[in-house]
Amino acid sequence: MSEHDQYFRVAGGARLAGEVQVGGAKNSVLKLMAAALLAEGVTTIRNCPDILDVPLMADVLRGLGCLVDFVGDVVRIDVPAELKFQADFPAVRQFRASVCVLGPLIARCQKAVVALPGGDAIGSRPLDMHQAGLRKLGARCAIEHGEVIAEADDLHGAEILLEFPSVGATENILMAAVLAKGQTVIENVAREPEIVDLCDMLGKMGAKIEGAGTSVIRVEGVARLDPVEHSVIGDRIVGATWGMAAALTGGDVQVNGVDPEHLRVVLGKLRDVGAHVVEGPNSFRVRQDERPRGVNYSTLPFPGFPTDLQPIAIALAAVSNGVSIITENVFEARFRFVEEMIRLGADAHADGHHAVVRGVPRLSSAPVWASDIRAAAGLVLAGLVADGVTEVHEVHHVDRGYPLFVENLNRLGAEVQRVDSGQ
């Protein structure tokens, strides 16, 4: 029975309480695995999350000639002297992070052929900025027959201004620039903690990078990089999901393994809804004693409120006291989630970039369908505060972003089962 034939059965009326451990960041580990391509030899990455995308990325690297093995949460990547430059096999098309091998391949091989990725149904993700940046560095780029084709005789430093602080474009341009001749200055770059994590690993490998975490990154190209050991930062989106789940269910959850500095705006919003939030060195605790208050959310690139948490914010708003307005500034198709929330009895409507949600005391169970990783998590959490039993379909999405999702929920006091559709 494939995971596509499974659904979650979620019993309503749960209050989440206890501790949860968060693993490495999904949005970091895949890029760190790609960065390993920049150095011949064995790179070791620790604190890897147990999610579907990690073995998929391992398949991508194996297809390029690497040996990849896993022991627990450690992945070892043995990169050959002669890499293959064509990433056009099925694993590449299955998830969008695969496109981050483009920068390392053009840097190492002077040529790259990468199939256009699939992934979540949350809006268009054109590679225009990736290509424009690589062209500035001296590469010739085009999209032909569903593949990005890039080649360069020599990569050289350049001044690059991104029209939007795209995480993917920042990563690809950065990974190409570290082996380019001369200095590269990239302005209006993404400032996400995962970018800082990538820069930290590249720095250990011998790259010369300044400005990680700010809007301008300077790179002084070097002739070669060396393999390293590196530990992935905690997943702030997973951590925030558990914190918001505590507020949603009137619970009390201690979240370990995440730097609260990476969640300033989110923890501020939780305080606004009335939660008690206590921060530790690599942890935080959220306790919600009364019905949450309605607040407004506006998604923005880091350090703003993450677009990945927008579905969870809508689920929280659906049972909050008052009206919440959620503004989506990053991905245009993310409001599909609202239609599924309406099935669960939410008083909500979406119009373009805005969703207006009037909180109700309780949702009502119904069969619902997830369209992406975060929508899947949001619908399960909504099911926890619905009367009766909610069925959430297309659960394979959640496995791409949340390790041990059902096990953690049940440990915190929920009743959630993964059921084969034939049962």
mmCIF file of C-alpha atoms in Angstrom, residues 19-397:
data_model
loop_
_atom_site.group_PDB
_atom_site.id
_atom_site.type_symbol
_atom_site.label_atom_id
_atom_site.label_comp_id
_atom_site.label_asym_id
_atom_site.label_seq_id
_atom_site.Cartn_x
_atom_site.Cartn_y
_atom_site.Cartn_z
ATOM 1 C CA GLU A 19 7.977 18.086 25.199
ATOM 2 C CA VAL A 20 8.912 17.696 21.555
ATOM 3 C CA GLN A 21 12.386 17.476 19.999
ATOM 4 C CA VAL A 22 12.900 19.202 16.642
ATOM 5 C CA GLY A 23 15.456 17.836 14.159
ATOM 6 C CA GLY A 24 17.508 19.563 11.471
ATOM 7 C CA ALA A 25 15.943 22.099 9.114
ATOM 8 C CA LYS A 26 14.451 20.744 5.892
ATOM 9 C CA ASN A 27 15.208 24.043 4.155
ATOM 10 C CA SER A 28 18.862 23.796 5.195
ATOM 11 C CA VAL A 29 19.888 20.137 4.942
ATOM 12 C CA LEU A 30 19.088 19.755 1.236
ATOM 13 C CA LYS A 31 21.212 22.807 0.328
ATOM 14 C CA LEU A 32 24.071 21.607 2.562
ATOM 15 C CA MET A 33 23.978 18.239 0.776
ATOM 16 C CA ALA A 34 24.200 20.083 -2.562
ATOM 17 C CA ALA A 35 27.084 22.223 -1.248
ATOM 18 C CA ALA A 36 29.049 19.018 -0.586
ATOM 19 C CA LEU A 37 29.434 18.779 -4.387
ATOM 20 C CA LEU A 38 31.842 21.734 -4.241
ATOM 21 C CA ALA A 39 34.645 19.678 -2.616
ATOM 22 C CA GLU A 40 36.131 16.349 -3.612
ATOM 23 C CA GLY A 41 36.185 13.835 -0.735
ATOM 24 C CA VAL A 42 33.876 12.931 2.170
ATOM 25 C CA THR A 43 31.606 15.577 3.691
ATOM 26 C CA THR A 44 29.673 14.587 6.836
ATOM 27 C CA ILE A 45 26.394 16.298 7.730
ATOM 28 C CA ARG A 46 24.877 15.711 11.177
ATOM 29 C CA ASN A 47 21.400 16.356 12.652
ATOM 30 C CA CYS A 48 19.688 15.411 9.354
ATOM 31 C CA PRO A 49 15.883 15.252 9.687
ATOM 32 C CA ASP A 50 14.088 11.984 8.948
ATOM 33 C CA ILE A 51 11.990 13.310 6.051
ATOM 34 C CA LEU A 52 11.315 12.037 2.517
ATOM 35 C CA ASP A 53 13.263 14.796 0.754
ATOM 36 C CA VAL A 54 16.624 13.755 2.303
ATOM 37 C CA PRO A 55 16.823 10.310 0.609
ATOM 38 C CA LEU A 56 15.512 11.971 -2.576
ATOM 39 C CA MET A 57 18.436 14.429 -2.479
ATOM 40 C CA ALA A 58 20.772 11.486 -1.786
ATOM 41 C CA ASP A 59 19.472 9.895 -5.011
ATOM 42 C CA VAL A 60 20.180 13.128 -6.891
ATOM 43 C CA LEU A 61 23.786 13.161 -5.587
ATOM 44 C CA ARG A 62 24.260 9.454 -6.397
ATOM 45 C CA GLY A 63 23.081 10.177 -9.939
ATOM 46 C CA LEU A 64 25.895 12.750 -10.190
ATOM 47 C CA GLY A 65 28.488 10.139 -9.182
ATOM 48 C CA CYS A 66 28.630 10.522 -5.369
ATOM 49 C CA LEU A 67 28.518 7.729 -2.801
ATOM 50 C CA VAL A 68 25.963 8.581 -0.101
ATOM 51 C CA ASP A 69 25.243 6.649 3.084
ATOM 52 C CA PHE A 70 23.184 7.220 6.223
ATOM 53 C CA VAL A 71 23.767 6.196 9.827
ATOM 54 C CA GLY A 72 20.974 7.500 12.063
ATOM 55 C CA ASP A 73 20.818 11.271 11.586
ATOM 56 C CA VAL A 74 24.252 11.455 9.928
ATOM 57 C CA VAL A 75 24.744 11.493 6.150
ATOM 58 C CA ARG A 76 28.160 10.989 4.540
ATOM 59 C CA ILE A 77 28.683 12.160 0.972
ATOM 60 C CA ASP A 78 31.777 10.965 -0.902
ATOM 61 C CA VAL A 79 32.230 13.324 -3.851
ATOM 62 C CA PRO A 80 34.391 12.131 -6.793
ATOM 63 C CA ALA A 81 37.052 14.165 -8.602
ATOM 64 C CA GLU A 82 35.013 13.886 -11.817
ATOM 65 C CA LEU A 83 31.360 14.747 -11.275
ATOM 66 C CA LYS A 84 28.595 14.081 -13.772
ATOM 67 C CA PHE A 85 26.928 17.360 -14.717
ATOM 68 C CA GLN A 86 23.520 16.040 -15.841
ATOM 69 C CA ALA A 87 20.806 15.955 -13.175
ATOM 70 C CA ASP A 88 17.871 15.011 -15.356
ATOM 71 C CA PHE A 89 16.683 11.766 -13.774
ATOM 72 C CA PRO A 90 13.325 11.125 -11.995
ATOM 73 C CA ALA A 91 14.473 12.053 -8.439
ATOM 74 C CA VAL A 92 15.308 15.584 -9.611
ATOM 75 C CA ARG A 93 11.791 16.206 -10.896
ATOM 76 C CA GLN A 94 10.170 15.093 -7.645
ATOM 77 C CA PHE A 95 10.999 18.071 -5.440
ATOM 78 C CA ARG A 96 11.967 21.663 -5.996
ATOM 79 C CA ALA A 97 15.091 21.806 -3.782
ATOM 80 C CA SER A 98 16.883 19.648 -6.370
ATOM 81 C CA VAL A 99 17.520 22.791 -8.440
ATOM 82 C CA CYS A 100 20.120 23.878 -5.847
ATOM 83 C CA VAL A 101 22.656 21.519 -7.473
ATOM 84 C CA LEU A 102 22.795 24.011 -10.371
ATOM 85 C CA GLY A 103 25.264 26.409 -8.682
ATOM 86 C CA PRO A 104 27.678 23.727 -7.422
ATOM 87 C CA LEU A 105 27.672 21.897 -10.784
ATOM 88 C CA ILE A 106 28.445 24.999 -12.856
ATOM 89 C CA ALA A 107 31.244 25.835 -10.376
ATOM 90 C CA ARG A 108 32.778 22.333 -10.398
ATOM 91 C CA CYS A 109 32.094 21.141 -13.951
ATOM 92 C CA GLN A 110 31.652 24.414 -15.903
ATOM 93 C CA LYS A 111 28.465 22.808 -17.156
ATOM 94 C CA ALA A 112 25.108 21.813 -15.647
ATOM 95 C CA VAL A 113 21.930 20.253 -16.979
ATOM 96 C CA VAL A 114 19.204 20.167 -14.311
ATOM 97 C CA ALA A 115 15.607 19.057 -14.871
ATOM 98 C CA LEU A 116 13.007 21.592 -13.777
ATOM 99 C CA PRO A 117 11.685 20.501 -10.407
ATOM 100 C CA GLY A 118 8.223 19.650 -9.149
ATOM 101 C CA GLY A 119 7.232 20.008 -5.489
ATOM 102 C CA ASP A 120 4.382 21.788 -3.776
ATOM 103 C CA ALA A 121 1.372 23.333 -5.487
ATOM 104 C CA ILE A 122 1.786 26.804 -3.947
ATOM 105 C CA GLY A 123 2.422 28.992 -6.978
ATOM 106 C CA SER A 124 4.971 29.612 -9.693
ATOM 107 C CA ARG A 125 8.686 29.457 -8.892
ATOM 108 C CA PRO A 126 10.460 30.715 -11.990
ATOM 109 C CA LEU A 127 14.234 30.341 -12.166
ATOM 110 C CA ASP A 128 14.725 33.754 -13.805
ATOM 111 C CA MET A 129 16.756 35.170 -10.901
ATOM 112 C CA HIS A 130 18.932 32.055 -10.679
ATOM 113 C CA GLN A 131 19.753 32.327 -14.379
ATOM 114 C CA ALA A 132 20.272 36.106 -14.333
ATOM 115 C CA GLY A 133 22.753 35.778 -11.457
ATOM 116 C CA LEU A 134 24.682 32.944 -13.094
ATOM 117 C CA ARG A 135 24.851 34.934 -16.354
ATOM 118 C CA LYS A 136 26.454 37.809 -14.435
ATOM 119 C CA LEU A 137 29.090 35.327 -13.230
ATOM 120 C CA GLY A 138 29.850 34.406 -16.847
ATOM 121 C CA ALA A 139 27.567 31.434 -17.475
ATOM 122 C CA ARG A 140 25.338 30.917 -20.486
ATOM 123 C CA CYS A 141 21.885 29.741 -19.332
ATOM 124 C CA ALA A 142 18.708 28.623 -21.049
ATOM 125 C CA ILE A 143 15.648 26.484 -20.362
ATOM 126 C CA GLU A 144 15.152 23.854 -23.064
ATOM 127 C CA HIS A 145 12.908 20.776 -23.096
ATOM 128 C CA GLY A 146 12.103 21.101 -19.382
ATOM 129 C CA GLU A 147 15.743 21.425 -18.317
ATOM 130 C CA VAL A 148 17.955 24.290 -17.172
ATOM 131 C CA ILE A 149 21.157 24.175 -19.213
ATOM 132 C CA ALA A 150 24.113 26.253 -18.051
ATOM 133 C CA GLU A 151 27.745 26.342 -19.170
ATOM 134 C CA ALA A 152 30.718 28.611 -18.583
ATOM 135 C CA ASP A 153 34.300 28.772 -19.844
ATOM 136 C CA ASP A 154 35.266 30.616 -16.656
ATOM 137 C CA LEU A 155 33.234 31.966 -13.780
ATOM 138 C CA HIS A 156 34.262 35.428 -12.610
ATOM 139 C CA GLY A 157 33.158 37.743 -9.799
ATOM 140 C CA ALA A 158 30.338 40.215 -10.455
ATOM 141 C CA GLU A 159 27.940 42.659 -8.820
ATOM 142 C CA ILE A 160 24.482 41.122 -8.653
ATOM 143 C CA LEU A 161 21.251 42.734 -7.454
ATOM 144 C CA LEU A 162 18.342 40.361 -6.802
ATOM 145 C CA GLU A 163 14.926 41.844 -7.607
ATOM 146 C CA PHE A 164 13.471 39.822 -4.696
ATOM 147 C CA PRO A 165 15.343 38.185 -1.769
ATOM 148 C CA SER A 166 14.823 34.689 -3.177
ATOM 149 C CA VAL A 167 16.293 31.934 -0.991
ATOM 150 C CA GLY A 168 16.899 29.567 -3.916
ATOM 151 C CA ALA A 169 18.531 32.195 -6.130
ATOM 152 C CA THR A 170 20.725 33.410 -3.234
ATOM 153 C CA GLU A 171 21.912 29.824 -2.622
ATOM 154 C CA ASN A 172 22.644 28.950 -6.248
ATOM 155 C CA ILE A 173 24.496 32.208 -6.979
ATOM 156 C CA LEU A 174 26.433 31.936 -3.717
ATOM 157 C CA MET A 175 27.529 28.346 -4.396
ATOM 158 C CA ALA A 176 28.688 29.273 -7.891
ATOM 159 C CA ALA A 177 30.487 32.421 -6.662
ATOM 160 C CA VAL A 178 32.657 30.683 -4.040
ATOM 161 C CA LEU A 179 34.755 29.078 -6.808
ATOM 162 C CA ALA A 180 34.581 32.022 -9.264
ATOM 163 C CA LYS A 181 37.647 34.217 -9.868
ATOM 164 C CA GLY A 182 37.568 37.556 -8.007
ATOM 165 C CA GLN A 183 34.967 39.221 -5.811
ATOM 166 C CA THR A 184 31.202 38.819 -6.070
ATOM 167 C CA VAL A 185 28.797 41.202 -4.314
ATOM 168 C CA ILE A 186 25.192 40.013 -4.103
ATOM 169 C CA GLU A 187 22.654 42.611 -2.950
ATOM 170 C CA ASN A 188 19.094 42.129 -1.665
ATOM 171 C CA VAL A 189 19.912 38.528 -0.737
ATOM 172 C CA ALA A 190 17.747 36.278 1.437
ATOM 173 C CA ARG A 191 18.569 36.599 5.144
ATOM 174 C CA GLU A 192 17.049 33.338 6.378
ATOM 175 C CA PRO A 193 18.876 31.363 9.110
ATOM 176 C CA GLU A 194 19.231 28.550 6.551
ATOM 177 C CA ILE A 195 21.322 30.896 4.346
ATOM 178 C CA VAL A 196 23.538 31.624 7.362
ATOM 179 C CA ASP A 197 23.850 27.861 7.964
ATOM 180 C CA LEU A 198 24.953 27.334 4.345
ATOM 181 C CA CYS A 199 27.484 30.178 4.620
ATOM 182 C CA ASP A 200 28.819 28.669 7.860
ATOM 183 C CA MET A 201 29.418 25.322 6.161
ATOM 184 C CA LEU A 202 30.956 26.939 3.059
ATOM 185 C CA GLY A 203 33.233 28.955 5.360
ATOM 186 C CA LYS A 204 34.439 25.752 7.047
ATOM 187 C CA MET A 205 35.137 24.356 3.563
ATOM 188 C CA GLY A 206 37.454 27.320 2.890
ATOM 189 C CA ALA A 207 35.109 29.794 1.165
ATOM 190 C CA LYS A 208 35.571 33.498 1.913
ATOM 191 C CA ILE A 209 32.133 34.942 2.638
ATOM 192 C CA GLU A 210 31.107 38.105 4.496
ATOM 193 C CA GLY A 211 27.640 39.412 5.344
ATOM 194 C CA ALA A 212 25.642 36.215 5.905
ATOM 195 C CA GLY A 213 22.350 37.147 7.575
ATOM 196 C CA THR A 214 22.440 40.695 6.166
ATOM 197 C CA SER A 215 21.045 41.886 2.834
ATOM 198 C CA VAL A 216 24.496 42.120 1.169
ATOM 199 C CA ILE A 217 26.852 39.136 0.845
ATOM 200 C CA ARG A 218 30.438 39.490 -0.389
ATOM 201 C CA VAL A 219 32.317 36.483 -1.722
ATOM 202 C CA GLU A 220 36.008 36.327 -2.542
ATOM 203 C CA GLY A 221 36.443 33.367 -4.893
ATOM 204 C CA VAL A 222 38.930 30.622 -4.011
ATOM 205 C CA ALA A 223 40.564 27.969 -6.190
ATOM 206 C CA ARG A 224 39.244 24.952 -4.255
ATOM 207 C CA LEU A 225 37.228 23.875 -1.236
ATOM 208 C CA ASP A 226 37.736 20.978 1.190
ATOM 209 C CA PRO A 227 35.201 18.502 2.605
ATOM 210 C CA VAL A 228 34.044 19.124 6.200
ATOM 211 C CA GLU A 229 31.799 17.988 9.051
ATOM 212 C CA HIS A 230 28.790 20.192 9.772
ATOM 213 C CA SER A 231 25.638 19.999 11.906
ATOM 214 C CA VAL A 232 22.306 21.272 10.509
ATOM 215 C CA ILE A 233 20.484 24.025 12.447
ATOM 216 C CA GLY A 234 17.114 23.149 14.025
ATOM 217 C CA ASP A 235 13.993 23.449 11.872
ATOM 218 C CA ARG A 236 12.321 26.734 12.869
ATOM 219 C CA ILE A 237 9.186 25.981 10.821
ATOM 220 C CA VAL A 238 8.635 22.622 12.539
ATOM 221 C CA GLY A 239 9.392 24.218 15.918
ATOM 222 C CA ALA A 240 6.949 27.055 15.281
ATOM 223 C CA THR A 241 4.290 24.555 14.159
ATOM 224 C CA TRP A 242 4.462 22.840 17.565
ATOM 225 C CA GLY A 243 4.384 26.195 19.374
ATOM 226 C CA MET A 244 1.328 27.339 17.416
ATOM 227 C CA ALA A 245 -0.296 23.910 17.957
ATOM 228 C CA ALA A 246 -0.010 24.515 21.711
ATOM 229 C CA ALA A 247 -1.848 27.843 21.347
ATOM 230 C CA LEU A 248 -4.449 26.290 19.028
ATOM 231 C CA THR A 249 -5.351 23.468 21.436
ATOM 232 C CA GLY A 250 -5.068 25.402 24.702
ATOM 233 C CA GLY A 251 -2.005 23.341 25.471
ATOM 234 C CA ASP A 252 1.448 23.573 27.034
ATOM 235 C CA VAL A 253 4.364 22.437 24.857
ATOM 236 C CA GLN A 254 8.122 22.658 25.395
ATOM 237 C CA VAL A 255 9.900 22.774 21.997
ATOM 238 C CA ASN A 256 13.575 21.706 22.058
ATOM 239 C CA GLY A 257 16.236 21.970 19.354
ATOM 240 C CA VAL A 258 15.317 25.357 17.827
ATOM 241 C CA ASP A 259 16.949 28.761 18.344
ATOM 242 C CA PRO A 260 14.170 31.194 19.430
ATOM 243 C CA GLU A 261 16.143 33.994 17.726
ATOM 244 C CA HIS A 262 15.039 32.403 14.425
ATOM 245 C CA LEU A 263 11.376 32.881 15.443
ATOM 246 C CA ARG A 264 11.219 36.451 16.807
ATOM 247 C CA VAL A 265 8.094 37.483 14.867
ATOM 248 C CA VAL A 266 6.307 34.150 15.370
ATOM 249 C CA LEU A 267 6.858 34.106 19.133
ATOM 250 C CA GLY A 268 5.696 37.741 19.212
ATOM 251 C CA LYS A 269 2.449 36.715 17.463
ATOM 252 C CA LEU A 270 1.958 33.888 19.984
ATOM 253 C CA ARG A 271 2.274 36.420 22.799
ATOM 254 C CA ASP A 272 -0.266 38.609 20.957
ATOM 255 C CA VAL A 273 -2.826 35.772 20.867
ATOM 256 C CA GLY A 274 -2.433 35.480 24.645
ATOM 257 C CA ALA A 275 0.063 32.639 25.017
ATOM 258 C CA HIS A 276 2.706 32.540 27.738
ATOM 259 C CA VAL A 277 6.030 32.125 25.916
ATOM 260 C CA VAL A 278 9.278 31.335 27.755
ATOM 261 C CA GLU A 279 12.525 31.170 25.778
ATOM 262 C CA GLY A 280 15.578 29.025 26.541
ATOM 263 C CA PRO A 281 19.043 28.811 24.920
ATOM 264 C CA ASN A 282 17.900 26.382 22.174
ATOM 265 C CA SER A 283 14.257 25.931 23.112
ATOM 266 C CA PHE A 284 10.987 27.661 23.960
ATOM 267 C CA ARG A 285 7.766 26.809 25.765
ATOM 268 C CA VAL A 286 4.246 27.898 24.795
ATOM 269 C CA ARG A 287 1.280 27.681 27.186
ATOM 270 C CA GLN A 288 -2.219 28.851 26.262
ATOM 271 C CA ASP A 289 -4.634 29.105 29.218
ATOM 272 C CA GLU A 290 -7.654 30.727 27.551
ATOM 273 C CA ARG A 291 -9.152 30.999 24.085
ATOM 274 C CA PRO A 292 -6.605 32.668 21.744
ATOM 275 C CA ARG A 293 -7.256 36.221 20.525
ATOM 276 C CA GLY A 294 -7.585 37.030 16.823
ATOM 277 C CA VAL A 295 -4.540 38.846 15.422
ATOM 278 C CA ASN A 296 -3.397 39.883 11.931
ATOM 279 C CA TYR A 297 -0.592 38.094 10.075
ATOM 280 C CA SER A 298 1.400 39.280 7.068
ATOM 281 C CA THR A 299 3.858 36.872 5.441
ATOM 282 C CA LEU A 300 7.229 38.295 4.406
ATOM 283 C CA PRO A 301 10.749 37.044 3.731
ATOM 284 C CA PHE A 302 12.861 36.568 6.875
ATOM 285 C CA PRO A 303 12.879 38.120 9.425
ATOM 286 C CA GLY A 304 9.128 38.524 8.756
ATOM 287 C CA PHE A 305 6.360 35.998 9.440
ATOM 288 C CA PRO A 306 7.172 32.892 7.324
ATOM 289 C CA THR A 307 4.898 32.016 4.414
ATOM 290 C CA ASP A 308 5.374 28.357 5.428
ATOM 291 C CA LEU A 309 3.415 29.064 8.623
ATOM 292 C CA GLN A 310 0.496 30.784 6.904
ATOM 293 C CA PRO A 311 -1.770 27.681 6.913
ATOM 294 C CA ILE A 312 -1.041 27.105 10.616
ATOM 295 C CA ALA A 313 -1.880 30.800 11.290
ATOM 296 C CA ILE A 314 -5.222 30.375 9.495
ATOM 297 C CA ALA A 315 -6.012 27.267 11.555
ATOM 298 C CA LEU A 316 -5.202 29.204 14.738
ATOM 299 C CA ALA A 317 -7.264 32.204 13.584
ATOM 300 C CA ALA A 318 -10.221 29.886 12.841
ATOM 301 C CA VAL A 319 -10.740 29.190 16.568
ATOM 302 C CA SER A 320 -9.504 32.533 17.925
ATOM 303 C CA ASN A 321 -11.758 35.134 19.521
ATOM 304 C CA GLY A 322 -12.338 37.906 16.958
ATOM 305 C CA VAL A 323 -11.381 38.624 13.350
ATOM 306 C CA SER A 324 -7.945 37.918 11.870
ATOM 307 C CA ILE A 325 -6.701 39.179 8.503
ATOM 308 C CA ILE A 326 -3.955 37.068 6.930
ATOM 309 C CA THR A 327 -2.015 38.705 4.081
ATOM 310 C CA GLU A 328 0.069 36.484 1.790
ATOM 311 C CA ASN A 329 2.934 38.390 0.161
ATOM 312 C CA VAL A 330 5.160 35.501 -0.984
ATOM 313 C CA PHE A 331 3.248 32.670 -2.742
ATOM 314 C CA GLU A 332 0.106 33.459 -4.666
ATOM 315 C CA ALA A 333 -1.586 30.039 -4.618
ATOM 316 C CA ARG A 334 -1.306 29.310 -0.903
ATOM 317 C CA PHE A 335 -4.917 30.203 -0.088
ATOM 318 C CA ARG A 336 -6.243 26.927 -1.530
ATOM 319 C CA PHE A 337 -5.981 25.873 2.095
ATOM 320 C CA VAL A 338 -8.874 28.187 3.042
ATOM 321 C CA GLU A 339 -11.357 26.111 0.999
ATOM 322 C CA GLU A 340 -10.474 23.030 3.050
ATOM 323 C CA MET A 341 -10.771 24.995 6.311
ATOM 324 C CA ILE A 342 -14.288 26.077 5.275
ATOM 325 C CA ARG A 343 -15.190 22.364 5.002
ATOM 326 C CA LEU A 344 -14.201 22.140 8.668
ATOM 327 C CA GLY A 345 -16.613 24.919 9.567
ATOM 328 C CA ALA A 346 -14.205 27.874 9.557
ATOM 329 C CA ASP A 347 -15.788 31.271 8.915
ATOM 330 C CA ALA A 348 -13.221 32.367 6.344
ATOM 331 C CA HIS A 349 -12.917 33.751 2.858
ATOM 332 C CA ALA A 350 -9.893 34.482 0.689
ATOM 333 C CA ASP A 351 -9.593 37.180 -1.935
ATOM 334 C CA GLY A 352 -6.342 37.580 -3.841
ATOM 335 C CA HIS A 353 -3.598 38.165 -1.274
ATOM 336 C CA HIS A 354 -5.883 38.313 1.774
ATOM 337 C CA ALA A 355 -7.874 35.909 3.896
ATOM 338 C CA VAL A 356 -10.385 37.157 6.475
ATOM 339 C CA VAL A 357 -11.102 34.691 9.274
ATOM 340 C CA ARG A 358 -13.774 35.189 11.956
ATOM 341 C CA GLY A 359 -12.996 32.808 14.776
ATOM 342 C CA VAL A 360 -15.576 30.246 15.902
ATOM 343 C CA PRO A 361 -15.431 28.434 19.265
ATOM 344 C CA ARG A 362 -15.073 25.010 17.631
ATOM 345 C CA LEU A 363 -14.645 23.510 14.170
ATOM 346 C CA SER A 364 -16.627 20.520 12.837
ATOM 347 C CA SER A 365 -15.074 17.377 11.422
ATOM 348 C CA ALA A 366 -15.074 16.608 7.694
ATOM 349 C CA PRO A 367 -12.926 14.860 5.074
ATOM 350 C CA VAL A 368 -10.288 17.323 3.768
ATOM 351 C CA TRP A 369 -7.430 17.235 1.261
ATOM 352 C CA ALA A 370 -3.921 18.671 1.704
ATOM 353 C CA SER A 371 -2.203 20.439 -1.207
ATOM 354 C CA ASP A 372 1.286 20.852 0.293
ATOM 355 C CA ILE A 373 3.428 20.089 3.375
ATOM 356 C CA ARG A 374 2.221 22.967 5.548
ATOM 357 C CA ALA A 375 -1.430 22.634 4.498
ATOM 358 C CA ALA A 376 -1.281 18.980 5.606
ATOM 359 C CA ALA A 377 0.035 19.987 9.040
ATOM 360 C CA GLY A 378 -2.496 22.828 9.325
ATOM 361 C CA LEU A 379 -5.451 20.546 8.536
ATOM 362 C CA VAL A 380 -4.345 17.942 11.091
ATOM 363 C CA LEU A 381 -4.012 20.650 13.771
ATOM 364 C CA ALA A 382 -7.436 22.022 12.797
ATOM 365 C CA GLY A 383 -8.814 18.501 13.207
ATOM 366 C CA LEU A 384 -7.610 18.508 16.816
ATOM 367 C CA VAL A 385 -10.041 21.364 17.604
ATOM 368 C CA ALA A 386 -12.991 20.006 15.608
ATOM 369 C CA ASP A 387 -15.966 17.994 16.918
ATOM 370 C CA GLY A 388 -15.786 14.333 15.914
ATOM 371 C CA VAL A 389 -13.203 12.664 13.695
ATOM 372 C CA THR A 390 -11.552 14.478 10.767
ATOM 373 C CA GLU A 391 -10.004 12.619 7.827
ATOM 374 C CA VAL A 392 -7.014 14.376 6.213
ATOM 375 C CA HIS A 393 -6.119 12.973 2.790
ATOM 376 C CA GLU A 394 -2.907 13.268 0.717
ATOM 377 C CA VAL A 395 -0.824 12.731 3.860
ATOM 378 C CA HIS A 396 2.364 11.984 1.926
ATOM 379 C CA HIS A 397 2.954 15.752 1.918
#
